[in-house]
Amino acid sequence: MSGTLYLCATPIGNLEDITFRVINTLKEVDLIAAEDTRHSIKLLNHFEIKTKMTSYHEYNRVEKAKVLVKQLQEGKDIALITDAGTPGISDPGEELVRQCHEAGITVTALPGACALINALIISGQPTRRFVLKHFFHQIKRRKQILDSLENETRSIIIYEAPHRLVRTLEELHEVLGDRSMTLCRELTKKHESVFKSTLGEILAYHRENPPKGECVMIIEGKSFQELKEESQEEFLKIPLSEHMNRYMDQGYSKKEAMKLVAKDRGVGKRE
């Protein structure tokens, strides 16, 4: 009988944020797969967890996942932990979970700390719809991500390291303009800070005050009304006759084309 993969959330700054269930599971499984064993040993020592660890990180995620899946198939129970927070979000755990599903192995999650959720719910930004964006450091990939954000209507969540924050804020400000934004730092720690303002003001502040600690940015998405107005502005640049002909060339009658053109331009048919 195959074992089970347990995705165990660990604290993102405050050791008291670990659950009893996670502690017990880490003690009971056969093996703990950790993103950085040197970092995680401090956590295990604090809670007197003696379970054997093995490394599972970005640079061995595919091949090591195959090894872990084989051990799970042999009946071992394995816990996966990341350096901080919930495994599988913006870390190599995603690959291991995928391979487990392909192999028919049971995967379960033990909830707990998650930086993006903590940041979102204290940000003061809309929480009903949101998206997590991972910023690649390659210039070409960064540009693709930035371009995809311009018309994003959901709240945008981005993790960033302090030494790259100003550069990323500059790029975001250039593409998104001066949107509402919240910057969260040192979440759950003694010096936790929540800075809600605009992209421009937060950028100006951190140009003069270099940030410390890992950062989570939550940026307001573009409103549907703004998208609609921008679309109408683009249509208004097209000569009316050309706009009509676009629809009539597709087989619409003159009356039908007038309705569609009026809708595109945000005006009444008689205008």
Short mmCIF file of C-alpha atoms in Angstrom, two decimals:
data_model
loop_
_atom_site.label_atom_id
_atom_site.label_comp_id
_atom_site.label_asym_id
_atom_site.label_seq_id
_atom_site.Cartn_x
_atom_site.Cartn_y
_atom_site.Cartn_z
CA MET A 1 0.00 0.00 0.00
CA SER A 2 1.32 3.43 -0.97
CA GLY A 3 2.15 6.08 1.57
CA THR A 4 0.77 9.61 1.75
CA LEU A 5 2.38 12.95 0.90
CA TYR A 6 1.62 15.55 3.57
CA LEU A 7 2.00 19.22 2.59
CA CYS A 8 2.81 20.88 5.91
CA ALA A 9 2.56 24.63 6.36
CA THR A 10 5.29 26.07 8.57
CA PRO A 11 5.62 29.53 10.19
CA ILE A 12 6.56 32.53 8.03
CA GLY A 13 8.16 34.36 10.92
CA ASN A 14 6.51 33.54 14.23
CA LEU A 15 7.13 30.01 15.51
CA GLU A 16 3.84 30.04 17.41
CA ASP A 17 1.97 29.92 14.09
CA ILE A 18 2.62 26.21 13.56
CA THR A 19 -0.31 23.87 14.29
CA PHE A 20 -0.36 20.88 16.65
CA ARG A 21 -1.36 18.72 13.70
CA VAL A 22 1.72 19.74 11.69
CA ILE A 23 4.03 19.09 14.65
CA ASN A 24 2.55 15.64 15.22
CA THR A 25 2.67 14.77 11.53
CA LEU A 26 6.32 15.82 11.22
CA LYS A 27 7.10 13.53 14.15
CA GLU A 28 5.16 10.57 12.76
CA VAL A 29 6.09 10.47 9.05
CA ASP A 30 9.00 8.38 7.76
CA LEU A 31 10.75 11.27 6.00
CA ILE A 32 10.62 15.06 5.74
CA ALA A 33 11.46 16.64 2.38
CA ALA A 34 12.69 20.18 3.08
CA GLU A 35 13.55 23.04 0.74
CA ASP A 36 16.66 23.85 2.79
CA THR A 37 17.60 21.30 5.46
CA ARG A 38 20.01 23.75 7.13
CA HIS A 39 17.15 26.19 7.61
CA SER A 40 14.51 23.62 8.60
CA ILE A 41 16.69 21.90 11.22
CA LYS A 42 16.16 24.96 13.44
CA LEU A 43 12.42 24.46 13.28
CA LEU A 44 12.67 20.72 13.94
CA ASN A 45 15.05 21.21 16.88
CA HIS A 46 12.74 23.83 18.42
CA PHE A 47 9.85 21.34 18.47
CA GLU A 48 12.04 18.31 19.26
CA ILE A 49 11.26 16.59 15.97
CA LYS A 50 13.78 13.82 15.22
CA THR A 51 12.48 12.64 11.83
CA LYS A 52 15.05 12.20 9.07
CA MET A 53 15.22 14.97 6.47
CA THR A 54 16.16 15.06 2.80
CA SER A 55 16.58 18.08 0.54
CA TYR A 56 14.03 18.92 -2.11
CA HIS A 57 14.55 22.25 -3.85
CA GLU A 58 14.28 24.12 -7.14
CA TYR A 59 17.44 22.63 -8.62
CA ASN A 60 16.58 18.96 -8.02
CA ARG A 61 12.78 19.20 -8.11
CA VAL A 62 12.16 16.93 -11.11
CA GLU A 63 14.63 14.11 -10.46
CA LYS A 64 14.29 14.17 -6.68
CA ALA A 65 10.52 14.09 -7.01
CA LYS A 66 10.87 10.77 -8.87
CA VAL A 67 12.90 9.38 -5.94
CA LEU A 68 10.32 10.58 -3.40
CA VAL A 69 7.44 9.15 -5.44
CA LYS A 70 9.20 5.76 -5.49
CA GLN A 71 9.54 5.86 -1.70
CA LEU A 72 5.86 6.77 -1.38
CA GLN A 73 4.95 3.85 -3.63
CA GLU A 74 6.94 1.60 -1.30
CA GLY A 75 4.66 2.65 1.57
CA LYS A 76 6.58 5.50 3.21
CA ASP A 77 4.74 8.57 4.45
CA ILE A 78 6.51 11.82 3.54
CA ALA A 79 5.99 15.37 4.75
CA LEU A 80 6.92 18.27 2.49
CA ILE A 81 7.92 21.59 4.05
CA THR A 82 9.20 24.80 2.54
CA ASP A 83 11.49 27.39 4.14
CA ALA A 84 8.43 29.31 5.29
CA GLY A 85 4.71 29.08 4.66
CA THR A 86 2.62 26.67 2.64
CA PRO A 87 4.38 24.26 0.23
CA GLY A 88 3.41 24.27 -3.43
CA ILE A 89 2.92 28.03 -3.80
CA SER A 90 5.76 29.66 -5.71
CA ASP A 91 8.08 26.78 -4.78
CA PRO A 92 9.14 23.34 -6.13
CA GLY A 93 6.41 21.47 -4.24
CA GLU A 94 4.18 21.95 -7.26
CA GLU A 95 6.23 19.42 -9.25
CA LEU A 96 6.16 16.76 -6.53
CA VAL A 97 2.39 17.07 -6.16
CA ARG A 98 1.96 16.72 -9.92
CA GLN A 99 4.06 13.55 -10.02
CA CYS A 100 2.17 12.10 -7.04
CA HIS A 101 -1.14 12.59 -8.82
CA GLU A 102 0.22 10.90 -11.94
CA ALA A 103 1.36 7.95 -9.79
CA GLY A 104 -1.97 7.67 -7.94
CA ILE A 105 -0.48 8.65 -4.58
CA THR A 106 -2.64 10.35 -1.96
CA VAL A 107 -1.76 14.00 -1.30
CA THR A 108 -3.20 15.94 1.62
CA ALA A 109 -2.55 19.44 2.97
CA LEU A 110 -2.17 20.56 6.56
CA PRO A 111 -3.15 24.25 6.55
CA GLY A 112 -1.30 27.05 8.26
CA ALA A 113 0.65 30.21 7.53
CA CYS A 114 0.60 31.53 3.96
CA ALA A 115 2.22 34.90 3.21
CA LEU A 116 -0.01 35.83 0.28
CA ILE A 117 -3.23 35.25 2.25
CA ASN A 118 -1.91 37.06 5.33
CA ALA A 119 -0.87 40.03 3.21
CA LEU A 120 -4.11 40.14 1.20
CA ILE A 121 -6.49 40.13 4.16
CA ILE A 122 -4.69 42.99 5.96
CA SER A 123 -3.96 45.02 2.80
CA GLY A 124 -7.21 46.95 2.48
CA GLN A 125 -7.29 45.98 -1.21
CA PRO A 126 -10.19 44.04 -2.81
CA THR A 127 -10.06 40.39 -1.74
CA ARG A 128 -12.81 38.68 -3.77
CA ARG A 129 -10.65 38.16 -6.85
CA PHE A 130 -6.85 38.03 -6.81
CA VAL A 131 -3.90 36.59 -8.69
CA LEU A 132 -0.36 35.70 -7.58
CA LYS A 133 2.33 36.74 -10.05
CA HIS A 134 5.88 35.41 -9.86
CA PHE A 135 8.51 37.83 -11.19
CA PHE A 136 11.21 36.16 -13.23
CA HIS A 137 14.61 37.80 -13.20
CA GLN A 138 15.28 37.27 -16.92
CA ILE A 139 14.54 40.54 -18.75
CA LYS A 140 12.38 38.92 -21.45
CA ARG A 141 10.21 37.01 -18.94
CA ARG A 142 9.86 40.10 -16.72
CA LYS A 143 8.55 42.10 -19.67
CA GLN A 144 6.00 39.38 -20.46
CA ILE A 145 4.76 39.42 -16.86
CA LEU A 146 4.59 43.22 -16.75
CA ASP A 147 2.68 43.40 -20.04
CA SER A 148 0.17 40.83 -18.71
CA LEU A 149 -0.55 43.03 -15.68
CA GLU A 150 -1.59 46.19 -17.51
CA ASN A 151 -5.22 45.12 -17.97
CA GLU A 152 -5.46 42.73 -15.00
CA THR A 153 -8.72 43.37 -13.14
CA ARG A 154 -7.97 41.20 -10.09
CA SER A 155 -5.89 42.33 -7.10
CA ILE A 156 -2.27 41.52 -7.94
CA ILE A 157 -0.02 39.85 -5.37
CA ILE A 158 3.74 39.78 -5.91
CA TYR A 159 6.53 38.46 -3.68
CA GLU A 160 9.78 40.40 -3.87
CA ALA A 161 13.15 40.46 -2.13
CA PRO A 162 14.12 43.77 -0.50
CA HIS A 163 17.18 44.34 -2.69
CA ARG A 164 15.02 44.15 -5.85
CA LEU A 165 11.99 46.05 -4.54
CA VAL A 166 12.78 49.52 -5.91
CA ARG A 167 13.54 48.20 -9.39
CA THR A 168 10.31 46.22 -9.48
CA LEU A 169 8.27 49.19 -8.20
CA GLU A 170 9.78 51.38 -10.93
CA GLU A 171 8.77 48.88 -13.61
CA LEU A 172 5.29 48.44 -12.17
CA HIS A 173 4.74 52.20 -11.91
CA GLU A 174 5.75 52.67 -15.53
CA VAL A 175 3.24 50.05 -16.73
CA LEU A 176 0.37 50.40 -14.25
CA GLY A 177 0.53 54.08 -13.35
CA ASP A 178 -0.22 55.35 -9.87
CA ARG A 179 -2.56 52.62 -8.66
CA SER A 180 -3.55 51.94 -5.07
CA MET A 181 -1.09 49.54 -3.46
CA THR A 182 -0.18 47.98 -0.12
CA LEU A 183 3.31 46.83 0.79
CA CYS A 184 3.59 44.27 3.59
CA ARG A 185 6.94 43.45 5.18
CA GLU A 186 8.14 41.10 7.91
CA LEU A 187 4.74 39.42 8.17
CA THR A 188 3.96 37.89 11.60
CA LYS A 189 7.28 39.16 12.99
CA LYS A 190 7.92 41.78 15.65
CA HIS A 191 8.52 44.54 13.10
CA GLU A 192 5.67 43.67 10.74
CA SER A 193 4.65 46.68 8.66
CA VAL A 194 1.71 47.43 6.36
CA PHE A 195 2.11 50.48 4.10
CA LYS A 196 -1.05 51.34 2.10
CA SER A 197 -0.71 54.19 -0.37
CA THR A 198 -0.09 54.47 -4.10
CA LEU A 199 2.60 52.90 -6.26
CA GLY A 200 4.22 56.28 -6.77
CA GLU A 201 4.34 57.22 -3.09
CA ILE A 202 5.63 53.81 -2.01
CA LEU A 203 8.32 53.96 -4.71
CA ALA A 204 9.41 57.45 -3.66
CA TYR A 205 9.58 56.41 -0.01
CA HIS A 206 11.72 53.35 -0.62
CA ARG A 207 14.11 55.19 -2.91
CA GLU A 208 15.04 57.17 0.20
CA ASN A 209 14.52 54.36 2.73
CA PRO A 210 15.94 51.00 1.60
CA PRO A 211 13.53 48.23 2.62
CA LYS A 212 14.41 45.38 4.97
CA GLY A 213 12.79 41.96 5.11
CA GLU A 214 10.83 39.97 2.56
CA CYS A 215 8.09 41.97 0.85
CA VAL A 216 4.61 41.16 -0.39
CA MET A 217 2.98 43.69 -2.72
CA ILE A 218 -0.78 43.86 -3.22
CA ILE A 219 -1.81 46.12 -6.10
CA GLU A 220 -5.32 47.15 -7.05
CA GLY A 221 -6.50 45.72 -10.36
CA LYS A 222 -7.85 47.85 -13.19
CA SER A 223 -11.62 48.43 -12.96
CA PHE A 224 -13.97 47.04 -15.60
CA GLN A 225 -15.25 50.58 -16.13
CA GLU A 226 -11.75 51.80 -16.92
CA LEU A 227 -11.25 48.96 -19.39
CA LYS A 228 -14.54 49.83 -21.07
CA GLU A 229 -13.63 53.52 -21.36
CA GLU A 230 -10.20 52.71 -22.80
CA SER A 231 -11.80 50.41 -25.38
CA GLN A 232 -14.27 53.12 -26.37
CA GLU A 233 -11.47 55.66 -26.74
CA GLU A 234 -9.68 53.33 -29.16
CA PHE A 235 -12.84 52.85 -31.23
CA LEU A 236 -13.40 56.63 -31.37
CA LYS A 237 -10.04 56.96 -33.15
CA ILE A 238 -11.42 54.94 -36.08
CA PRO A 239 -13.35 56.90 -38.77
CA LEU A 240 -17.06 56.15 -38.46
CA SER A 241 -17.36 54.88 -42.03
CA GLU A 242 -14.44 52.49 -41.56
CA HIS A 243 -15.95 51.23 -38.30
CA MET A 244 -19.29 50.57 -40.02
CA ASN A 245 -17.61 48.81 -42.93
CA ARG A 246 -15.78 46.42 -40.57
CA TYR A 247 -19.11 44.96 -39.46
CA MET A 248 -20.84 45.16 -42.81
CA ASP A 249 -17.93 43.30 -44.41
CA GLN A 250 -18.65 40.48 -41.94
CA GLY A 251 -22.21 40.19 -43.29
CA TYR A 252 -24.07 42.41 -40.80
CA SER A 253 -26.87 44.61 -42.13
CA LYS A 254 -26.50 48.38 -41.92
CA LYS A 255 -28.94 48.51 -38.98
CA GLU A 256 -27.07 45.74 -37.10
CA ALA A 257 -23.73 47.40 -37.80
CA MET A 258 -25.02 50.71 -36.40
CA LYS A 259 -26.02 49.01 -33.14
CA LEU A 260 -22.60 47.36 -32.77
CA VAL A 261 -20.71 50.54 -33.62
CA ALA A 262 -22.77 52.55 -31.13
CA LYS A 263 -22.01 49.97 -28.42
CA ASP A 264 -18.28 50.01 -29.24
CA ARG A 265 -18.16 53.80 -29.02
CA GLY A 266 -20.39 54.15 -25.99
CA VAL A 267 -22.91 56.35 -27.76
CA GLY A 268 -26.55 56.11 -28.86
CA LYS A 269 -27.37 55.00 -32.40
CA ARG A 270 -28.62 58.47 -33.31
CA GLU A 271 -25.33 60.05 -32.35
#
